[in-house]
XYZ file of C-alpha atoms in Angstrom:
654
model
C 19.975 -3.355 -94.150
C 23.773 -2.560 -94.121
C 23.346 -0.561 -97.269
C 20.650 1.519 -95.619
C 22.732 2.118 -92.601
C 25.638 3.207 -94.901
C 23.256 5.564 -96.678
C 22.186 6.989 -93.380
C 25.753 7.660 -92.316
C 26.563 9.284 -95.681
C 23.447 11.535 -95.254
C 24.624 12.657 -91.802
C 28.121 13.419 -93.115
C 26.563 15.503 -95.914
C 24.536 17.395 -93.344
C 27.610 18.174 -91.290
C 29.516 19.293 -94.367
C 26.748 21.653 -95.525
C 26.278 23.114 -92.062
C 30.026 23.810 -91.908
C 29.811 25.436 -95.390
C 26.877 27.586 -94.282
C 28.924 28.672 -91.179
C 31.739 29.795 -93.397
C 29.352 31.603 -95.779
C 27.685 33.240 -92.908
C 30.918 34.554 -91.316
C 31.903 36.109 -94.683
C 28.568 37.672 -95.409
C 28.740 40.423 -92.771
C 25.711 42.392 -91.711
C 22.531 42.664 -93.664
C 22.404 45.640 -96.000
C 20.787 48.836 -94.792
C 17.990 48.381 -97.362
C 17.074 45.123 -95.641
C 17.018 46.936 -92.260
C 14.746 49.596 -93.679
C 12.301 46.949 -94.994
C 11.702 45.527 -91.496
C 11.731 48.782 -89.649
C 8.444 49.800 -88.059
C 8.624 53.292 -86.722
C 7.688 53.970 -83.027
C 3.940 54.121 -82.726
C 3.356 52.460 -86.117
C 1.907 48.940 -86.543
C 3.134 45.891 -88.389
C 1.369 44.849 -91.579
C 0.959 41.194 -90.614
C 0.344 39.024 -87.543
C 2.295 35.844 -87.429
C 1.077 33.071 -85.160
C 4.052 30.798 -84.515
C 3.755 27.481 -82.740
C 5.926 26.855 -79.692
C 6.375 23.163 -80.093
C 7.512 21.758 -76.749
C 6.470 24.954 -74.992
C 2.802 23.988 -75.640
C 1.945 27.588 -76.511
C 1.325 29.919 -79.457
C 3.368 33.084 -79.968
C 2.074 36.228 -81.722
C 4.681 38.254 -83.646
C 4.417 41.228 -85.958
C 5.777 41.139 -89.472
C 7.969 42.523 -90.853
C 9.504 43.691 -87.534
C 9.693 40.237 -85.861
C 8.504 41.821 -82.591
C 6.937 39.473 -80.045
C 3.514 40.752 -78.848
C 2.127 37.878 -76.797
C 2.452 34.299 -75.916
C -1.001 32.767 -75.853
C -1.195 29.868 -73.415
C -2.863 26.861 -75.045
C -1.895 23.479 -73.773
C 0.612 24.406 -71.003
C 0.114 26.224 -67.720
C 1.299 29.823 -67.849
C 2.111 31.539 -64.592
C 2.188 34.979 -66.167
C -1.438 34.827 -67.093
C -2.551 32.299 -64.440
C -3.805 30.013 -67.275
C -4.178 26.473 -65.898
C -3.531 27.922 -62.376
C -6.636 29.987 -61.691
C -9.847 28.109 -60.911
C -11.474 29.433 -64.117
C -9.009 27.903 -66.578
C -7.926 24.694 -64.834
C -10.700 22.739 -66.649
C -9.160 23.719 -69.991
C -6.398 21.224 -69.337
C -8.533 18.300 -68.417
C -8.223 15.112 -70.443
C -9.208 11.468 -70.226
C -5.804 10.973 -68.606
C -6.588 13.597 -65.958
C -5.183 17.061 -65.645
C -2.365 17.394 -68.237
C -0.512 20.696 -67.931
C 1.577 20.458 -71.042
C 1.634 19.403 -74.656
C 3.599 19.744 -77.888
C 1.942 22.479 -80.014
C 2.642 22.147 -83.758
C 0.401 23.471 -86.567
C -1.654 26.601 -86.285
C -4.174 27.357 -89.009
C -6.518 30.399 -89.373
C -10.223 30.052 -90.147
C -11.361 30.695 -93.690
C -14.466 31.950 -95.482
C -14.809 31.203 -99.229
C -11.233 29.905 -99.260
C -9.746 33.055 -97.825
C -8.456 33.529 -94.303
C -10.956 35.640 -92.261
C -8.971 36.270 -89.052
C -11.580 34.958 -86.596
C -9.961 31.945 -85.031
C -6.717 30.080 -84.938
C -6.769 26.275 -84.463
C -3.734 24.394 -83.216
C -2.963 20.804 -82.325
C -1.593 19.216 -79.215
C 0.660 16.418 -80.546
C 1.329 14.387 -77.393
C -1.994 14.033 -75.682
C -4.144 14.412 -78.847
C -6.088 17.629 -78.743
C -7.308 20.483 -80.953
C -7.613 24.009 -79.495
C -9.299 27.058 -80.761
C -8.025 30.511 -80.034
C -10.461 33.458 -80.392
C -8.743 36.293 -82.141
C -11.066 38.871 -80.629
C -9.380 38.283 -77.285
C -6.239 36.275 -78.225
C -7.184 33.574 -75.668
C -7.796 29.852 -75.898
C -11.560 29.367 -75.670
C -11.960 25.631 -76.487
C -10.044 22.453 -76.439
C -11.299 19.036 -77.664
C -9.474 15.783 -76.980
C -9.236 13.338 -79.844
C -9.994 9.684 -79.115
C -8.490 6.701 -80.959
C -5.455 8.789 -81.739
C -1.746 9.108 -80.691
C 0.732 11.664 -81.881
C -1.865 14.050 -83.299
C 0.407 15.440 -86.008
C -1.412 15.757 -89.328
C -3.500 18.493 -87.731
C -4.982 21.133 -87.343
C -5.871 22.255 -90.857
C -9.219 23.795 -91.913
C -11.473 23.393 -94.931
C -12.272 26.385 -97.144
C -15.256 27.551 -95.147
C -14.043 26.296 -91.787
C -16.607 23.483 -92.004
C -14.048 21.201 -90.488
C -10.734 21.202 -88.748
C -9.005 17.858 -89.231
C -6.848 15.801 -86.738
C -4.877 12.940 -88.169
C -2.945 10.461 -86.003
C 0.818 10.130 -86.477
C 0.977 6.817 -84.535
C -1.336 4.009 -85.443
C -2.669 2.116 -82.370
C -5.121 -0.666 -81.527
C -8.669 0.722 -82.025
C -10.229 0.350 -79.606
C -7.237 0.231 -77.336
C -6.393 -3.121 -75.815
C -3.508 -5.094 -74.394
C -1.736 -6.812 -77.204
C 1.838 -7.684 -78.358
C 3.557 -4.867 -80.229
C 4.937 -7.426 -82.687
C 1.355 -8.013 -83.977
C 1.223 -4.386 -85.190
C 0.785 -5.168 -88.960
C -2.873 -5.428 -89.874
C -4.092 -4.955 -86.297
C -3.051 -1.314 -85.512
C -5.150 1.447 -87.194
C -4.903 5.073 -87.975
C -7.663 7.583 -87.439
C -8.488 10.799 -89.371
C -10.880 12.917 -87.308
C -13.169 15.599 -88.879
C -14.206 18.121 -86.345
C -17.144 20.331 -87.330
C -16.915 24.025 -86.607
C -20.165 25.968 -85.884
C -20.092 28.986 -88.271
C -21.077 31.780 -85.890
C -19.149 30.975 -82.700
C -16.753 28.306 -83.771
C -17.904 25.637 -81.394
C -16.241 22.325 -82.161
C -17.678 18.788 -82.228
C -16.341 15.569 -83.645
C -18.461 14.748 -86.657
C -16.794 11.433 -87.644
C -13.487 9.579 -87.569
C -12.276 7.724 -90.587
C -10.474 4.426 -89.537
C -7.573 3.929 -91.867
C -4.721 1.366 -92.381
C -1.979 1.268 -89.755
C 0.312 3.755 -91.459
C 1.727 6.946 -89.869
C -0.217 10.052 -90.941
C 2.223 12.934 -91.068
C 0.723 16.138 -92.464
C -2.336 17.349 -94.340
C -3.882 20.115 -96.317
C -7.357 20.718 -97.719
C -8.436 20.810 -101.292
C -9.477 24.183 -102.508
C -11.172 25.576 -105.587
C -11.857 22.588 -107.936
C -10.624 20.183 -105.241
C -12.923 21.620 -102.528
C -14.492 18.707 -100.634
C -11.258 16.710 -100.559
C -8.539 16.476 -97.997
C -5.046 15.152 -98.541
C -2.773 13.434 -95.921
C 0.844 12.392 -96.293
C 1.634 8.952 -94.952
C 4.825 7.028 -94.162
C 5.529 3.620 -92.679
C 3.347 1.830 -95.301
C 5.477 -1.119 -94.203
C 3.616 -0.986 -90.785
C 6.819 -1.476 -88.866
C 6.967 -0.892 -85.089
C 10.723 -0.926 -84.433
C 13.878 0.679 -85.731
C 11.704 2.903 -87.828
C 14.577 4.780 -89.554
C 15.306 1.496 -91.308
C 12.231 -0.640 -91.308
C 9.894 2.213 -92.284
C 12.016 3.077 -95.338
C 11.884 -0.185 -97.227
C 9.229 0.651 -99.750
C 10.132 2.757 -102.748
C 6.937 4.748 -102.253
C 4.528 5.624 -99.434
C 1.253 7.415 -100.028
C -0.770 10.570 -99.954
C -4.293 9.575 -98.902
C -6.986 11.518 -100.813
C -10.219 11.749 -98.732
C -13.476 12.915 -100.202
C -14.945 14.299 -96.973
C -18.028 15.599 -98.807
C -18.926 12.054 -99.788
C -18.343 10.776 -96.241
C -20.315 13.698 -94.767
C -23.350 12.798 -96.984
C -22.996 9.148 -95.846
C -22.875 10.191 -92.172
C -25.769 12.690 -92.525
C -27.904 9.898 -93.930
C -27.316 7.722 -90.926
C -24.082 5.977 -91.840
C -21.212 5.070 -89.596
C -21.108 3.335 -86.283
C -21.061 4.742 -82.777
C -18.021 3.452 -80.850
C -17.540 3.807 -77.133
C -14.909 6.338 -76.346
C -13.725 8.553 -73.467
C -12.544 12.161 -74.275
C -12.669 15.669 -72.781
C -14.374 18.696 -74.370
C -13.314 21.884 -72.567
C -15.114 25.167 -73.337
C -14.369 28.674 -71.888
C -17.524 30.851 -71.446
C -16.706 34.586 -71.879
C -19.890 35.521 -69.995
C -18.842 33.641 -66.853
C -15.157 33.942 -67.474
C -14.965 30.298 -66.609
C -14.277 27.035 -68.346
C -16.202 23.715 -68.043
C -14.979 20.266 -68.923
C -17.305 17.557 -70.172
C -16.354 13.904 -70.780
C -17.850 12.496 -73.910
C -18.486 8.753 -74.201
C -18.863 7.847 -77.830
C -17.622 8.819 -81.291
C -18.893 8.047 -84.814
C -16.505 5.973 -86.804
C -16.504 5.186 -90.566
C -14.613 2.474 -92.409
C -13.522 3.351 -95.970
C -15.058 0.165 -97.276
C -18.439 1.544 -96.245
C -18.107 4.548 -98.614
C -16.781 3.324 -101.962
C -15.042 6.014 -103.967
C -14.306 8.254 -100.873
C -10.654 7.261 -100.212
C -7.789 6.724 -102.634
C -4.076 6.335 -102.211
C -1.553 8.359 -104.337
C 1.937 6.765 -104.428
C 4.534 9.297 -103.367
C 8.331 8.844 -103.052
C 9.267 7.342 -99.657
C 8.641 8.980 -96.364
C 6.814 12.179 -97.498
C 6.492 14.839 -94.887
C 4.719 17.902 -96.150
C 1.514 17.574 -98.136
C 0.734 20.873 -99.668
C -2.054 22.122 -102.058
C -1.580 25.160 -104.347
C -4.086 28.033 -104.297
C -5.959 26.731 -107.357
C -6.371 23.271 -105.761
C -4.957 21.517 -108.880
C -1.508 20.618 -107.537
C -0.750 18.445 -104.507
C 2.957 18.501 -103.583
C 4.473 15.515 -101.822
C 7.749 16.229 -100.145
C 9.441 12.840 -99.836
C 12.177 13.342 -97.231
C 14.375 10.636 -98.764
C 13.757 11.688 -102.341
C 16.109 13.762 -104.533
C 13.108 15.208 -106.411
C 9.787 16.971 -105.533
C 6.713 15.074 -106.765
C 3.630 17.043 -107.745
C 0.284 15.324 -108.192
C -2.594 16.568 -110.344
C -6.045 16.656 -109.011
C -7.572 16.618 -112.475
C -5.545 13.615 -113.437
C -6.520 11.982 -110.213
C -10.209 12.281 -110.977
C -9.511 10.953 -114.515
C -7.604 7.926 -113.108
C -10.381 7.173 -110.714
C -13.030 7.381 -113.427
C -11.000 5.106 -115.605
C -10.030 2.789 -112.722
C -6.287 3.150 -113.343
C -5.281 1.354 -110.218
C -2.132 -0.452 -109.163
C -3.824 -2.557 -106.505
C -5.168 -1.729 -103.130
C -4.163 -1.463 -99.445
C -6.800 -2.987 -97.151
C -9.460 -2.395 -99.868
C -8.438 1.278 -100.590
C -7.580 1.709 -104.287
C -3.939 2.741 -105.130
C -3.847 4.965 -108.237
C -1.068 4.302 -110.697
C 1.752 6.741 -109.978
C 2.160 7.856 -113.665
C -1.635 8.486 -114.002
C -1.705 11.036 -111.172
C 1.673 12.682 -111.703
C 1.590 16.354 -112.808
C 5.357 16.868 -112.817
C 8.614 16.645 -111.049
C 11.012 19.380 -109.751
C 14.289 17.704 -110.518
C 17.029 17.730 -107.788
C 16.058 21.065 -106.248
C 17.912 20.257 -102.932
C 18.311 17.751 -100.126
C 15.698 16.744 -97.710
C 12.504 18.480 -98.884
C 9.920 19.152 -96.186
C 7.334 21.768 -96.768
C 5.941 23.936 -99.622
C 3.999 27.171 -99.567
C 2.714 29.350 -102.449
C 2.725 33.053 -103.200
C -0.369 33.252 -105.412
C 1.774 34.379 -108.391
C 2.513 30.939 -109.787
C 5.502 30.265 -107.559
C 6.099 27.624 -104.890
C 8.583 27.742 -102.056
C 10.095 24.560 -100.557
C 12.256 24.109 -97.526
C 15.182 21.645 -97.607
C 16.294 20.453 -94.249
C 19.642 18.883 -95.086
C 20.806 21.552 -97.577
C 19.495 24.275 -95.251
C 17.700 26.423 -97.826
C 14.461 27.735 -99.257
C 13.997 27.017 -103.007
C 11.660 28.861 -105.257
C 10.239 27.048 -108.307
C 7.460 27.561 -110.865
C 4.182 25.692 -110.858
C 3.567 24.052 -114.266
C 7.141 24.277 -115.635
C 8.696 22.800 -112.486
C 11.855 24.875 -112.956
C 13.903 26.187 -110.013
C 14.243 29.910 -110.248
C 15.888 30.917 -106.978
C 17.359 29.606 -103.735
C 18.454 31.193 -100.490
C 20.327 29.666 -97.540
C 18.741 29.268 -94.087
C 20.653 29.185 -90.868
C 20.214 26.262 -90.089
C 18.229 23.109 -90.726
C 14.955 24.740 -91.829
C 11.718 22.966 -91.166
C 8.419 24.626 -91.934
C 7.909 27.850 -93.781
C 4.883 30.226 -94.021
C 3.590 32.773 -96.421
C 0.653 34.774 -94.904
C -2.456 33.212 -96.341
C -0.247 30.618 -98.043
C -2.634 27.850 -97.015
C -5.635 29.426 -98.905
C -6.867 30.509 -102.310
C -5.455 34.029 -101.655
C -1.894 34.093 -100.395
C -0.414 37.508 -99.495
C 2.871 36.855 -101.345
C 5.071 39.560 -99.849
C 7.105 37.599 -97.248
C 8.025 34.100 -96.538
C 8.983 33.075 -93.004
C 11.399 30.167 -92.590
C 11.514 28.407 -89.233
C 14.820 26.841 -88.314
C 15.616 23.945 -85.972
C 19.309 24.900 -85.335
C 20.874 28.353 -84.842
C 24.429 27.614 -83.692
C 26.347 30.909 -84.228
C 23.496 33.228 -85.139
C 22.951 34.512 -81.612
C 24.939 35.115 -78.374
C 25.428 31.741 -76.631
C 23.183 30.782 -73.827
C 24.714 27.582 -72.582
C 24.248 24.152 -74.299
C 20.926 25.149 -75.847
C 20.588 27.991 -78.229
C 17.256 29.463 -79.199
C 15.395 28.208 -82.271
C 14.773 31.007 -84.763
C 12.763 32.312 -87.699
C 14.060 34.191 -90.781
C 12.116 36.525 -92.861
C 12.606 36.833 -96.626
C 11.180 39.435 -99.037
C 9.584 37.585 -101.953
C 7.995 40.557 -103.703
C 10.558 40.500 -106.459
C 11.963 37.849 -108.680
C 14.705 36.988 -106.232
C 14.266 36.282 -102.469
C 16.082 38.584 -100.048
C 16.912 37.731 -96.434
C 15.663 40.593 -94.226
C 15.731 39.450 -90.652
C 16.564 36.832 -88.067
C 14.559 36.656 -84.822
C 14.403 34.160 -82.012
C 11.225 32.236 -81.256
C 9.557 30.897 -78.121
C 10.055 27.134 -78.005
C 10.425 25.148 -81.287
C 8.600 26.718 -84.246
C 6.975 23.841 -86.131
C 4.638 25.919 -88.197
C 3.037 29.356 -88.436
C -0.015 31.076 -89.776
C 0.011 34.594 -90.989
C -2.763 37.131 -91.519
C -3.052 40.803 -92.482
C -3.322 42.884 -89.332
C -6.319 44.771 -90.778
C -8.385 41.575 -90.690
C -7.904 41.251 -86.970
C -7.401 44.684 -85.440
C -11.008 45.938 -85.900
C -12.405 42.896 -83.939
C -9.868 43.140 -81.057
C -11.706 43.379 -77.728
C -10.504 46.255 -75.522
C -12.473 45.448 -72.286
C -14.972 43.055 -70.861
C -18.180 45.005 -70.039
C -18.752 44.810 -66.364
C -22.472 44.643 -66.700
C -22.137 41.492 -68.865
C -20.038 39.698 -66.223
C -21.991 36.608 -65.212
C -19.351 35.037 -62.986
C -21.153 33.537 -59.984
C -18.645 35.152 -57.590
C -18.362 38.531 -59.297
C -18.503 41.712 -57.214
C -19.497 44.411 -59.663
C -19.008 47.283 -57.206
C -17.286 47.718 -53.904
C -20.736 47.568 -52.300
C -20.901 43.931 -53.357
C -17.716 42.872 -51.632
C -17.997 40.444 -48.735
C -16.304 37.476 -47.048
C -18.380 34.297 -46.522
C -17.606 31.185 -44.491
C -18.920 27.754 -45.106
C -17.227 25.404 -42.696
C -13.591 25.588 -43.529
C -14.297 27.042 -47.007
C -14.080 30.768 -47.222
C -15.073 32.859 -50.282
C -13.655 36.337 -50.645
C -15.712 38.511 -53.006
C -13.065 41.263 -53.746
C -12.645 44.046 -56.267
C -9.660 45.901 -57.615
C -9.377 49.337 -59.183
C -6.587 51.917 -59.295
C -5.204 51.898 -56.679
C -6.738 49.596 -54.001
C -8.319 46.344 -53.267
C -11.674 46.072 -51.531
C -11.529 44.714 -48.880
C -7.848 45.213 -48.097
C -7.980 44.001 -44.470
C -9.401 40.563 -43.622
C -9.492 38.820 -40.208
C -10.921 35.548 -39.025
C -9.153 33.262 -41.440
C -7.866 30.129 -39.808
C -5.049 27.641 -40.456
C -6.446 24.808 -42.621
C -9.082 26.950 -44.343
C -9.555 26.848 -48.059
C -9.822 30.499 -49.024
C -11.052 31.351 -52.573
C -10.219 34.873 -53.575
C -12.667 35.919 -56.337
C -11.363 39.145 -57.595
C -13.174 41.432 -60.142
C -11.285 44.144 -61.978
C -13.670 47.135 -61.991
C -11.659 49.058 -64.568
C -13.432 49.832 -67.833
C -10.411 51.293 -69.489
C -8.313 49.664 -72.228
C -4.990 48.035 -71.190
C -5.471 48.389 -67.480
C -5.265 44.741 -66.055
C -4.613 44.167 -62.406
C -2.562 41.366 -60.860
C -2.701 39.847 -57.415
C -0.459 37.519 -55.497
C -0.678 36.124 -51.917
C 2.252 35.032 -49.889
C 2.389 31.197 -49.601
C -0.293 30.562 -52.209
C 0.600 27.378 -54.014
C -0.377 28.763 -57.404
C 0.569 31.609 -59.752
C -0.425 35.271 -59.658
C -3.730 36.336 -61.245
C -3.745 38.752 -64.181
C -7.286 40.072 -64.407
C -8.477 42.006 -67.433
C -10.850 45.029 -67.142
C -14.336 43.786 -66.384
C -13.203 40.190 -65.645
C -13.347 37.999 -62.499
C -10.672 35.487 -61.663
C -10.164 33.159 -58.648
C -7.169 31.712 -56.824
C -7.104 29.266 -53.918
C -5.007 29.964 -50.789
C -4.658 27.365 -47.998
C -2.843 29.094 -45.093
C -0.623 26.846 -43.063
C 0.832 29.257 -40.528
C -0.655 31.855 -38.189
C 0.296 35.442 -38.702
C -0.515 38.493 -40.787
C 0.077 37.867 -44.449
C 0.223 40.465 -47.197
C -1.126 40.428 -50.738
C -0.422 42.938 -53.476
C -0.981 43.936 -57.140
C 1.559 42.360 -59.391
C 0.869 44.334 -62.613
C 2.054 47.943 -62.492
C -1.185 50.014 -62.934
C -0.733 53.460 -61.585
C 1.634 55.913 -59.902
C 0.378 54.436 -56.513
C 0.934 50.818 -57.648
C 3.152 50.175 -54.678
C 0.365 51.206 -52.344
C -1.993 48.686 -53.840
C -1.737 46.008 -51.111
C -3.562 44.438 -48.213
C -3.350 42.070 -45.292
C -5.009 38.783 -44.124
C -4.904 37.786 -40.482
C -4.603 34.079 -39.989
C -5.414 32.568 -36.633
C -5.107 29.050 -35.191
C -7.524 26.441 -36.347
C -9.405 26.396 -33.009
C -9.447 30.146 -32.488
C -12.591 32.237 -32.004
C -11.333 35.240 -34.066
C -14.480 36.602 -35.813
C -14.652 36.892 -39.538
C -14.306 40.634 -40.505
C -13.250 42.701 -43.426
C -12.797 46.329 -44.220
C -11.454 49.021 -46.562
C -10.120 52.376 -45.290
C -10.925 51.718 -41.581
C -9.497 49.786 -38.743
C -11.090 46.430 -38.006
C -12.492 46.520 -34.408
């Protein structure tokens, strides 16, 4: 143990030294060349070539950037409340954040992945995982909004997620932390042999993308870190990196690093799917939320589900195998052909590459080194395709350009290294600033990467930006990979911590982008589709205001007869049918955010007045030359008053 601690200290010293060297190199490098600036310049009125969807980590959100410019277009609220867009504040979207633990207004968003058709990204949906309270969300790229969130039972630290199969048959969710399944009160020291991991396969309905848990594979109590699907010849398989094969539960940096090798779990989901479709598996009691946003009603509903189908690997012989991989692998990446599976062992000096073909041969010839809880362990040498020798320090993630090259990030040596598939030779390296984690090539997680750029996402920035107190923004760096050598083009700050990104050609998404919601299709139960439909209705101390907004007034804009202690629901419909004309609304004293209502949409906020008086409301989104005039008043009387309920527009209330 003392030797391990000494090694850890030496590793930290090396990190500090390399960071210092990078600082010096950076200060001597000067500004980027003008040619680099030209490559990222997008002229006014022109569009970027790619969308980049970058996870926000602890922000819980998903940010949308353009590449190569690095311009931020939108922050899509997913797992966290967003006051700008009223997500999780308005009555329509509050159910999106419901869980078995109650209303949870935050999560740790990690790994976006774009839907695919025939192994190629199709630009329909982005899936992303909530790491803390295990959830998978779906973002509809026709509206750039979160339209579905499903909670994952029997899971904790939902990290090896949310990666999709080649035809978006499934999106997977693998647990980082093994736990008692089902949960129960037991001593933590009894972890080994009693805690289990779960790998969840969520089916995706082809037309609308509706999600449902098809089955959960109950695995040994390792930590399941990352995953990627097989493709091409390996379609039908999924690969998960694991660490902590020691099944330790304390001082993990030491106790989970004892074994020389951990594993990549190879799962034949096609075989398990067939087993399940023929009645296999066991229904287990569960409790998890499934939240769906309905575009017709502009409202979300939350349903609590009470059971989940579980499968034990022993029930499906030949469906799960373990591939020994140098200790503590993080990334688990599959090349576009589906032949090579790269295991990035964080504590290894080399990159290990497994062969799918050799794996099948080893299985057929039963070349096993033993088993773990009945799951066969394939001999390391019999599945090994090759080794990239000493490419850098601290390998994490690998992406592919579709031209026979792979690109791997090295956290400790702060660099991206380019190497060749098949020959395993390093052909280029470029420094990152600093401590790079994930990287992304648009389409890099598919059969058809668009190998023009690689985006590196860095954990530490130090001197790259103006200081902003003790914390400095995380950042991304864009490299041109169209030539033989990589070229750094751009630094840009990110929202939250960028754990991973998914990139897509803009031309796949732009034609499907919705411009308005058709008013005639609005099925919201409180919609007012014209000013003639506006009204105010009292039911005891609950008041419903059916309101409309259009440039440049609200209807009604004067309301009387509201009383202290009322619950007043403002249901506001935006009557505009013009692109990019949302309206906002805010009410003094409302214990919520503003609303931001798209053309043709209805949204609701709750106001509970606590003081008598005349209180204004106004439009918060600049919409016209008369935006400042877009306002109104609500008269609030005492709880026992007899003030009649009245409303008007353009005339005095009598």
